[in-house]
mmCIF file of C-alpha atoms and ligand atoms in Angstrom:
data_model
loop_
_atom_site.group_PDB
_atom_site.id
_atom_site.type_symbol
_atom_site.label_atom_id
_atom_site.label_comp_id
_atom_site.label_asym_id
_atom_site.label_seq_id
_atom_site.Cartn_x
_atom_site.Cartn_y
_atom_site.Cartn_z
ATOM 1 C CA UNK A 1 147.035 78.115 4.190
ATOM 2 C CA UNK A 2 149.457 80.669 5.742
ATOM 3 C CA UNK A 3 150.598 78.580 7.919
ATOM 4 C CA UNK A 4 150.970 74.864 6.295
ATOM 5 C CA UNK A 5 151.532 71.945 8.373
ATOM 6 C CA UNK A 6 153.133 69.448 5.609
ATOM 7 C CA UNK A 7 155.073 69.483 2.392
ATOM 8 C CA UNK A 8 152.219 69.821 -0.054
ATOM 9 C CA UNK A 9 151.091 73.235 2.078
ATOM 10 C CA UNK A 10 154.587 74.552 1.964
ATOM 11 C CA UNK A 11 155.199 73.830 -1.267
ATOM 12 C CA UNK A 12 151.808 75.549 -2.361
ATOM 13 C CA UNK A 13 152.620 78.073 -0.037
ATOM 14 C CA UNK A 14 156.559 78.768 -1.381
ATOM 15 C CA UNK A 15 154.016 79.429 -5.126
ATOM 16 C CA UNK A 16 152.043 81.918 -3.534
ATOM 17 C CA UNK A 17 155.091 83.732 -1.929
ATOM 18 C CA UNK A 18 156.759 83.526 -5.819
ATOM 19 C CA UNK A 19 153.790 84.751 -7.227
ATOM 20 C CA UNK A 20 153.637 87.845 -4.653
ATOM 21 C CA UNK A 21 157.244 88.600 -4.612
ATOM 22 C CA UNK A 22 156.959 89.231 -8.326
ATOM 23 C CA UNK A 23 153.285 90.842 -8.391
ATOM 24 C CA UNK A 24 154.964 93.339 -5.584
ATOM 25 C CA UNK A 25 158.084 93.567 -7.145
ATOM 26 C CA UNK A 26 156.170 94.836 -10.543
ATOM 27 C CA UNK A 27 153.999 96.884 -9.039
ATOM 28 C CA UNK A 28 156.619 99.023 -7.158
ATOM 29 C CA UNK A 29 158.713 99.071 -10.263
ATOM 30 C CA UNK A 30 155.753 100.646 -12.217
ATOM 31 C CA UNK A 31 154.618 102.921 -9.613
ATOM 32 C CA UNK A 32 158.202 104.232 -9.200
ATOM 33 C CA UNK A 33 158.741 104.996 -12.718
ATOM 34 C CA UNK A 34 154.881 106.796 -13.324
ATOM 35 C CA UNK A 35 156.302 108.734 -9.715
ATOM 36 C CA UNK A 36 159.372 109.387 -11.194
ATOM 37 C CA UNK A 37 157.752 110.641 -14.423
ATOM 38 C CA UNK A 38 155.150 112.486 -13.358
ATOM 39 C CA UNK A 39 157.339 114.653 -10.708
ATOM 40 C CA UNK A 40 160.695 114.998 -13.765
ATOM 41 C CA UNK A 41 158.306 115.879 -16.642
ATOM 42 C CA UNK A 42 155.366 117.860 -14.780
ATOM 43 C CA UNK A 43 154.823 121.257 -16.656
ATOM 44 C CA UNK A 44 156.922 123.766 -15.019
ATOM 45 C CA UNK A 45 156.083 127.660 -14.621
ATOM 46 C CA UNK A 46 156.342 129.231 -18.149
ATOM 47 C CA UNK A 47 156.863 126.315 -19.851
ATOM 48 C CA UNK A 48 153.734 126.597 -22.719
ATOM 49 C CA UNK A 49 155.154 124.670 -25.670
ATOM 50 C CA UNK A 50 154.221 121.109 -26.738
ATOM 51 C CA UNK A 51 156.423 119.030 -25.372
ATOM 52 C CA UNK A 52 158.361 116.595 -27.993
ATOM 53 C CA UNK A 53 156.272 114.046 -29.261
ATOM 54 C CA UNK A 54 157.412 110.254 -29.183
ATOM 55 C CA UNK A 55 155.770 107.532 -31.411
ATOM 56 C CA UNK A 56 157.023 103.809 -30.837
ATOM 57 C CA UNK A 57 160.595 103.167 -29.600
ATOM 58 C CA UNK A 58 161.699 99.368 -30.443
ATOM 59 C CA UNK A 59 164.051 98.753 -28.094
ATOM 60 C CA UNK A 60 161.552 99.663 -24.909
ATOM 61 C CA UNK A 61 158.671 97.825 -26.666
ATOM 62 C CA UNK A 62 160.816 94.538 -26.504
ATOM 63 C CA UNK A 63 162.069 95.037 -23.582
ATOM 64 C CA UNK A 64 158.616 95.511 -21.663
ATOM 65 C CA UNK A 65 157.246 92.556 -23.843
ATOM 66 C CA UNK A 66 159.813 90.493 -22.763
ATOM 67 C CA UNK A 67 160.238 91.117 -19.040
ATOM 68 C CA UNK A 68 156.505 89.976 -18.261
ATOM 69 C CA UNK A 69 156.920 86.851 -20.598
ATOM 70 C CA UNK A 70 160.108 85.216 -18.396
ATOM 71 C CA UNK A 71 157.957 86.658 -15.337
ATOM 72 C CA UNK A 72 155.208 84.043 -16.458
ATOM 73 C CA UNK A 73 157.376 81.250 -17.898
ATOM 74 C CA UNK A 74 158.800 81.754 -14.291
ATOM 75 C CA UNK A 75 155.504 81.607 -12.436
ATOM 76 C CA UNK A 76 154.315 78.783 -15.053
ATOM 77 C CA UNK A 77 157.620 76.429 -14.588
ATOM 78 C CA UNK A 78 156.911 76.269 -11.104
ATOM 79 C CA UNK A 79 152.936 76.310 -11.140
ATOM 80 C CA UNK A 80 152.973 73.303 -13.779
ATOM 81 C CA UNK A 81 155.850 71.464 -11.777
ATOM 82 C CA UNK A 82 153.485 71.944 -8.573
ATOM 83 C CA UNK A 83 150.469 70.942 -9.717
ATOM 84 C CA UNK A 84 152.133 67.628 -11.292
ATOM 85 C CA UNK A 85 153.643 67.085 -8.286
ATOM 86 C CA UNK A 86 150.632 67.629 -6.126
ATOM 87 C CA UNK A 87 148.800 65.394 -7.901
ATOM 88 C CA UNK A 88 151.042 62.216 -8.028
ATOM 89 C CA UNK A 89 148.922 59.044 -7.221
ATOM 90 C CA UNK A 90 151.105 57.257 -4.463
ATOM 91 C CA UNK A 91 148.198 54.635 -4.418
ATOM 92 C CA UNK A 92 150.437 51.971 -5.054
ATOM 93 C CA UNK A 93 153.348 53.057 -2.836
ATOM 94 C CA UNK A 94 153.891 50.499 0.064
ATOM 95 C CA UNK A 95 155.008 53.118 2.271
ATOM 96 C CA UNK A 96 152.131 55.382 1.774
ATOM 97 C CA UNK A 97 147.980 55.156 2.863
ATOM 98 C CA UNK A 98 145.190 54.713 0.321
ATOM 99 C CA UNK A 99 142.172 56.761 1.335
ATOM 100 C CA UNK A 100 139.059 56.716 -0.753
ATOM 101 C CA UNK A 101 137.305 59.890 -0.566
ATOM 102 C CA UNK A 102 133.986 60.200 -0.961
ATOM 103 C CA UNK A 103 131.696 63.473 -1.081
ATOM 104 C CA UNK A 104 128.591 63.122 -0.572
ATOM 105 C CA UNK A 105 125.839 66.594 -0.277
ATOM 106 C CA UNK A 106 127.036 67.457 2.678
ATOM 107 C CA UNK A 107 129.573 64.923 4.163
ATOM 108 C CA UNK A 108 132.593 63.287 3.221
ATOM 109 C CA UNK A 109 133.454 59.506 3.438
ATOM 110 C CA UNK A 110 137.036 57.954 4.103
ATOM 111 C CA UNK A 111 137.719 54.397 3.176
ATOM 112 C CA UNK A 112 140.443 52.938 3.952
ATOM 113 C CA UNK A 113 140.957 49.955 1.459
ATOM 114 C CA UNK A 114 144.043 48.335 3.310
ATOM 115 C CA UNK A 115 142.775 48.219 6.068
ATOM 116 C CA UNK A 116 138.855 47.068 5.045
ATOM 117 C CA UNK A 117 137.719 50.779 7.283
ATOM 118 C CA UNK A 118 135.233 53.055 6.495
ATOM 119 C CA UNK A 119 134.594 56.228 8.443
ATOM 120 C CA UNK A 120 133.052 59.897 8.036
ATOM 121 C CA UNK A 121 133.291 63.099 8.944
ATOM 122 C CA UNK A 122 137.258 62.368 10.799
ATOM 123 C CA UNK A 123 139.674 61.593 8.582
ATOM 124 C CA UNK A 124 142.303 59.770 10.959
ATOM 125 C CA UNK A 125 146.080 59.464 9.403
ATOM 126 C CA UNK A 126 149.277 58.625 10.742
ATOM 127 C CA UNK A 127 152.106 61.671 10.529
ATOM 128 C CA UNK A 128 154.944 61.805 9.041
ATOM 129 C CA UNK A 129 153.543 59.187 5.723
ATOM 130 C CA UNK A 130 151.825 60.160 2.639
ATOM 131 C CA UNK A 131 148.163 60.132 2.557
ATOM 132 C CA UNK A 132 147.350 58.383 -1.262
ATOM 133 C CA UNK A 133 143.828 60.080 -2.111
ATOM 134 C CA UNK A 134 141.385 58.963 -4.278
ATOM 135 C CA UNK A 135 138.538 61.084 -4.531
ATOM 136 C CA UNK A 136 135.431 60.808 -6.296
ATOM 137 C CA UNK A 137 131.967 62.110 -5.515
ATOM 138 C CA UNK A 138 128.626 60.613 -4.851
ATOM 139 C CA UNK A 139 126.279 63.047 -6.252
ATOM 140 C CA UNK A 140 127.443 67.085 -7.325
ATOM 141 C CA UNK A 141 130.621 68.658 -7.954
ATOM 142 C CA UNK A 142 132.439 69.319 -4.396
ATOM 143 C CA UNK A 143 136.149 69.975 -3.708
ATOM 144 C CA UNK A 144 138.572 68.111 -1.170
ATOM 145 C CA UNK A 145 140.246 71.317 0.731
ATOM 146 C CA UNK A 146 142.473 71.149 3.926
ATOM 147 C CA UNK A 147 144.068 74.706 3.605
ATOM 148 C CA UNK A 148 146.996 74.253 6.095
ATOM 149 C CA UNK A 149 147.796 70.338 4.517
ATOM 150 C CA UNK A 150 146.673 70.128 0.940
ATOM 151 C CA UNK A 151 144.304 70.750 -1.631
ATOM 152 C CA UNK A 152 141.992 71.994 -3.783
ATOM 153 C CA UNK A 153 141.194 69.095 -5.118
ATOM 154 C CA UNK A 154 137.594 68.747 -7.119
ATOM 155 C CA UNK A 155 135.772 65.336 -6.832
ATOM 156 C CA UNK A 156 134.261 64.827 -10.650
ATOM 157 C CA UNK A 157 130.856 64.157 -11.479
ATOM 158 C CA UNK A 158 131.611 62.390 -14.971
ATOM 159 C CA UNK A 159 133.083 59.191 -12.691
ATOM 160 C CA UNK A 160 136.953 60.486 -13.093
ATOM 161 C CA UNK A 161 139.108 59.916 -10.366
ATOM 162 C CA UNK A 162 141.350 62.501 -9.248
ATOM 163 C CA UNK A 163 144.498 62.008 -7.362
ATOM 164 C CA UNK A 164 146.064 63.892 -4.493
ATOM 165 C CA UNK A 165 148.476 63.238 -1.280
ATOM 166 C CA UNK A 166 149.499 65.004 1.564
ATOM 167 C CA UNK A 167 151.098 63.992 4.602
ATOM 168 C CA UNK A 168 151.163 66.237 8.130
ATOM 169 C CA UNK A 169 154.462 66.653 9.409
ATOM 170 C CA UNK A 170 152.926 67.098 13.563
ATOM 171 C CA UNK A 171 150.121 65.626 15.018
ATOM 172 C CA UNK A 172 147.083 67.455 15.309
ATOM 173 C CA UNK A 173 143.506 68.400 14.383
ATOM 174 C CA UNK A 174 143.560 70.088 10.906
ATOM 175 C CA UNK A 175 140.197 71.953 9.316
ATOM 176 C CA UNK A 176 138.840 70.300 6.186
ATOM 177 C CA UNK A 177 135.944 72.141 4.272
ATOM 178 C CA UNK A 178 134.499 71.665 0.981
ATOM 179 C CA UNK A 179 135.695 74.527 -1.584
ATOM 180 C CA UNK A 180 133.161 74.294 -4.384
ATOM 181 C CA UNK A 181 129.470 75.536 -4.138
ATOM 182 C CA UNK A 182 127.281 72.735 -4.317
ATOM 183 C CA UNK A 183 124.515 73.948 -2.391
ATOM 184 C CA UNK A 184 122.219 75.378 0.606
ATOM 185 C CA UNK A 185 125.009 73.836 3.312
ATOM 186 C CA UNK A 186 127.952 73.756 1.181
ATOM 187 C CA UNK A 187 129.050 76.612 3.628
ATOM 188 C CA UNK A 188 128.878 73.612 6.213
ATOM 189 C CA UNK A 189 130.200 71.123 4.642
ATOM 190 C CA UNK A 190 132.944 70.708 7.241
ATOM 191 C CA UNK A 191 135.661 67.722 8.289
ATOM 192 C CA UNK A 192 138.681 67.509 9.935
ATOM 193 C CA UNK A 193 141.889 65.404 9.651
ATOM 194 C CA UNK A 194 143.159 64.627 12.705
ATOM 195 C CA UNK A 195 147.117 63.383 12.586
ATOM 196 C CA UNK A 196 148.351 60.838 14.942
ATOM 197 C CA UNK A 197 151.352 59.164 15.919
ATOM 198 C CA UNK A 198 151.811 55.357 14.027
ATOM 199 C CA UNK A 199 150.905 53.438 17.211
ATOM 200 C CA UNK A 200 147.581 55.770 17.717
ATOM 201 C CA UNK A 201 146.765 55.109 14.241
ATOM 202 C CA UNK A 202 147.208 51.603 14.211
ATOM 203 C CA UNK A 203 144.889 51.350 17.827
ATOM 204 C CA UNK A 204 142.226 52.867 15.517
ATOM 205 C CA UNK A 205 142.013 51.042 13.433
ATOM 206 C CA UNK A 206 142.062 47.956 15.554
ATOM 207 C CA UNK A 207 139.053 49.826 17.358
ATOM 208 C CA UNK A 208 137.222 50.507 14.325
ATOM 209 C CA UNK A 209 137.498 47.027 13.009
ATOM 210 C CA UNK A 210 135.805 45.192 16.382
ATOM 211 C CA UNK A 211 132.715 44.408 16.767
ATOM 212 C CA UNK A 212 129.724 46.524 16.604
ATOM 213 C CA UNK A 213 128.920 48.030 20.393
ATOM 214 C CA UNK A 214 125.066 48.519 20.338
ATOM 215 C CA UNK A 215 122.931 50.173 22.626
ATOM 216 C CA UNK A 216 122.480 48.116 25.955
ATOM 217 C CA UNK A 217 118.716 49.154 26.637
ATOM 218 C CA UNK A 218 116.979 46.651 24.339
ATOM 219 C CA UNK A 219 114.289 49.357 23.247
ATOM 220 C CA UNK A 220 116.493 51.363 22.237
ATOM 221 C CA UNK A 221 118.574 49.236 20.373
ATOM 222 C CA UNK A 222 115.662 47.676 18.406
ATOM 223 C CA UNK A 223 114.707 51.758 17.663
ATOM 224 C CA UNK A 224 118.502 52.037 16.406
ATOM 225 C CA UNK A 225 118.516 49.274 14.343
ATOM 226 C CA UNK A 226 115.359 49.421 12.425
ATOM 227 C CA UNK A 227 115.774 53.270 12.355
ATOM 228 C CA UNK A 228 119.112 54.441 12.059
ATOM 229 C CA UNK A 229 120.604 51.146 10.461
ATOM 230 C CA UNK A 230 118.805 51.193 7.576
ATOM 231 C CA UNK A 231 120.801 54.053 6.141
ATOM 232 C CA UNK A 232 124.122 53.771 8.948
ATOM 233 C CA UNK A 233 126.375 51.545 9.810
ATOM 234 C CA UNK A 234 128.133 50.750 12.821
ATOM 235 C CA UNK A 235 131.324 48.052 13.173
ATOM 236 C CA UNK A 236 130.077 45.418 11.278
ATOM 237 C CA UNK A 237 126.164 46.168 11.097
ATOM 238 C CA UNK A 238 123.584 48.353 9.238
ATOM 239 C CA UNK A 239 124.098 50.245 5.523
ATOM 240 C CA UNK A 240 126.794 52.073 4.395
ATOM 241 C CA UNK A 241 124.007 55.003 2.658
ATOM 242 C CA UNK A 242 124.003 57.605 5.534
ATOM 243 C CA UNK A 243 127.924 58.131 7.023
ATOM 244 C CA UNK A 244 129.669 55.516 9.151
ATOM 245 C CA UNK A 245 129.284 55.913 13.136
ATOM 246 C CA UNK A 246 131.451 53.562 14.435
ATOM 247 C CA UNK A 247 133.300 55.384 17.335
ATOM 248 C CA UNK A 248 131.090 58.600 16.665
ATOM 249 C CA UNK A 249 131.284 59.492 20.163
ATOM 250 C CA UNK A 250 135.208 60.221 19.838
ATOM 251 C CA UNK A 251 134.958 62.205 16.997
ATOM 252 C CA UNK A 252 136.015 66.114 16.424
ATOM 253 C CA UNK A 253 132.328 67.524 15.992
ATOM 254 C CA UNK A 254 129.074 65.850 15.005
ATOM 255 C CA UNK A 255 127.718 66.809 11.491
ATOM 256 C CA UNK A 256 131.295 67.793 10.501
ATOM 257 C CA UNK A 257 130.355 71.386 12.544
ATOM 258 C CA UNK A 258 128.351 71.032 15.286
ATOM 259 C CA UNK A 259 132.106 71.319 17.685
ATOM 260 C CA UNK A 260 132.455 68.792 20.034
ATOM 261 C CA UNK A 261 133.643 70.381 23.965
ATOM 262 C CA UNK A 262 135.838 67.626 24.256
ATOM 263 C CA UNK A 263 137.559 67.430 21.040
ATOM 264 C CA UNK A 264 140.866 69.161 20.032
ATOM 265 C CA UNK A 265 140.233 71.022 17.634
ATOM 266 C CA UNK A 266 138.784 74.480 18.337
ATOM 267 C CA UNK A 267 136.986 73.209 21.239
ATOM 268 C CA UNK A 268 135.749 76.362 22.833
ATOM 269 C CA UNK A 269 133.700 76.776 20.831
ATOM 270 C CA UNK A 270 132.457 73.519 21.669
ATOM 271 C CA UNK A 271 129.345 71.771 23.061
ATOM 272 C CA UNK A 272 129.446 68.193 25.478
ATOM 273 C CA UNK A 273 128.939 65.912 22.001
ATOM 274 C CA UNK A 274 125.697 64.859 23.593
ATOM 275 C CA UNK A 275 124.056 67.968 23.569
ATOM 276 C CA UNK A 276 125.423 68.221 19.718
ATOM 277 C CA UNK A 277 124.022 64.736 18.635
ATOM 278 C CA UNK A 278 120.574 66.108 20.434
ATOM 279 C CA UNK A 279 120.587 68.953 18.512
ATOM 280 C CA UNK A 280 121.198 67.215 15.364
ATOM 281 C CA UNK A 281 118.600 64.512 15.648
ATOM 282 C CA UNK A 282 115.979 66.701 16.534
ATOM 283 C CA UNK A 283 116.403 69.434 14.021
ATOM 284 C CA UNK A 284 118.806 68.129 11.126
ATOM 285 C CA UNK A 285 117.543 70.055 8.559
ATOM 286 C CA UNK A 286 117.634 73.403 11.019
ATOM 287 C CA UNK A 287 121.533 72.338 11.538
ATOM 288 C CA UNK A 288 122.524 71.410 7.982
ATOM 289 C CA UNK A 289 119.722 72.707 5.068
ATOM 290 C CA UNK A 290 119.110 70.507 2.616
ATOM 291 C CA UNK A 291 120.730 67.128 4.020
ATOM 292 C CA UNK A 292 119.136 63.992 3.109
ATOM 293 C CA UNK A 293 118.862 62.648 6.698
ATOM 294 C CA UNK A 294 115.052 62.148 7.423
ATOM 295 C CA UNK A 295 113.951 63.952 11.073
ATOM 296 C CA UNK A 296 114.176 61.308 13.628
ATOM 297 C CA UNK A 297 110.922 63.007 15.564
ATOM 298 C CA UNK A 298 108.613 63.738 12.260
ATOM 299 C CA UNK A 299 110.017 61.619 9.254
ATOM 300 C CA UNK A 300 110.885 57.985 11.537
ATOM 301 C CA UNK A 301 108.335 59.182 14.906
ATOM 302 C CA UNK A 302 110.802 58.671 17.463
ATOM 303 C CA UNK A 303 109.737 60.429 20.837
ATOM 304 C CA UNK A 304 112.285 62.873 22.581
ATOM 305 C CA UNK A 305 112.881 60.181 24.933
ATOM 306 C CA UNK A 306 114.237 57.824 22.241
ATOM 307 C CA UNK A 307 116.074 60.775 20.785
ATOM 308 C CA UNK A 308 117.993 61.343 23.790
ATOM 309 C CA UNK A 309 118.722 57.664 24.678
ATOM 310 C CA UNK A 310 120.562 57.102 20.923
ATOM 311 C CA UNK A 311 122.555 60.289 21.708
ATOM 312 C CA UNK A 312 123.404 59.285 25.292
ATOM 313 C CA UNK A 313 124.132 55.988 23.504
ATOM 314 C CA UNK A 314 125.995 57.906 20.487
ATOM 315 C CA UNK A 315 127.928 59.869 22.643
ATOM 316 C CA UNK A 316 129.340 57.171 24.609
ATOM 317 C CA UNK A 317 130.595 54.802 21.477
ATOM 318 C CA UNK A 318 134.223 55.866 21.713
ATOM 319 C CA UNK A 319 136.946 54.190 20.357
ATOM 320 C CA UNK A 320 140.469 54.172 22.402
ATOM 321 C CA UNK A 321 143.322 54.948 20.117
HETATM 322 CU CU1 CUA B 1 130.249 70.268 -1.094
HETATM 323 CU CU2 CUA B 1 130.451 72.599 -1.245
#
């Protein structure tokens, strides 16, 4: 948030400097004058009498009525103009890119209607253009939150859409999380938007419309598509319940936290993504409580060898971009 990476950060973060410019600004005011006061009228040696008493003065009551109320019509100009601003739907803007957001308990879906691409977990954009949002939830109350690009935004359980845009002025890996309780993993509810040059962005989505690439080993494609494609999907195949995993093996981290060694953001803290997809499959709930994926070994009886083959298989579905 401190350090913004596009105009709808800055511009939230030129409101936060207002609002702390005048908070300070009052606050050493106030302080000086109760110093000032309390050194000028302290009780001096001898002194015994009351001192004179004072009851209401009219001019300083309107005067310290009315320096706090153009202090807020300040703050509130700006705030109001900001948040109208920041909330501008540029979905029909030519120039700009339509992303339907999707929350879901606890992962986040990106469509991209212009393109006819659906993805999780990676929002991929283009710098330098305006990201149209469109957000919406699938079941409880979560917020859209990328602290150095944009947000809060809430996604509405009563079916409202809300609208929101950002745009990232360099290209990089930017931390998403989800900024409203909504429950045992909302902590991990993690994503990341990862800005790329137009020509990168383009390639992905060229990659993310081809055709599906399934496992070669016929085993252990016929356990990935009665298994994981009845909830998944992948290019053009399986159900769009569970998130997308096209290209899953490029992205930043698997289960929006689980880091991936190879990606670039925050990757030393990072595991080879194949040992991540392993520890995901065989223990989701002990990696994210309270997701709705079923356990590969004890809901769906896959063995550990299985396990490891669809990660091996996982890990290697990268897109080029
Ligand atoms: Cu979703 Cu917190």
């Amino acid at each position: 948030m401190l350090r913004p990476q596009g105009p709808v950060a800055e511009g939230q973060l030129g409101l936060i400097k207002l609002a702390i410019t005048i908070m300070v600004a009052v606050m050493l005011i106030v302080f000086g004058i109760a110093a000032y006061v309390w050194v000028k009228f302290r009780r001096k040696p001898g002194q015994n009498e009351i001192p004179k008493q004072v009851e209401g003065n009219f001019k300083l009551e309107v005067i310290w009525t009315a320096i706090p109320l153009v202090l807020v019509i300040i703050l509130g100009v700006f705030t109001v103009q900001k948040v109208f601003a920041f909330g501008e739907n540029y979905s029909s803007d030519k120039n700009a890119v339509k992303v339907k957001v999707t929350s879901h308990l606890f992962w986040w879906e990106f469509s991209y209607p212009d393109y006819g691409v659906t993805t999780a977990q990676d929002l991929i954009i283009p710098t330098g253009k305006k990201i149209a949002l469109e957000l919406k939830t699938a079941d409880v109350l979560h917020s859209f939150w990328v602290p150095s690009l944009a947000g809060k935004t809430d996604t509405n359980t009563d079916g409202t859409i809300n609208n929101a845009w950002f745009e990232a002025s360099k290209e990089g890996v930017y931390l998403g999380k989800c900024a409203e309780l909504c429950g045992p993993s909302h902590a991990f509810m993690e994503f990341k938007v990862k800005a790329v040059n137009q020509e990168s962005f383009d390639n992905w989505v060229a990659a993310m419309k081809a055709p599906a690439v399934l496992p070669e080993e016929p085993a252990v494609a016929e356990v990935f598509k009665t298994q994981c494609l009845s909830c998944h999907a992948v290019g053009d195949q399986g159900l769009p319940v569970g998130p997308n995993l096209t290209g899953i093996g490029s992205r930043e981290a698997i289960a929006g936290i689980l880091l991936n060694a190879e990606g670039e953001g925050r990757p030393e803290d990072g595991k080879p993504i194949r040992d991540n997809l392993v520890d995901w499959l065989k223990d989701p709930q002990g990696v994210k409580p309270g997701n709705k994926m079923p356990a590969p070994k004890e809901d769906l009886g896959l063995t550990d060898t299985e396990i490891e083959a669809i990660a091996d298989y996982l890990a290697d579905y990268k897109l080029t971009y």
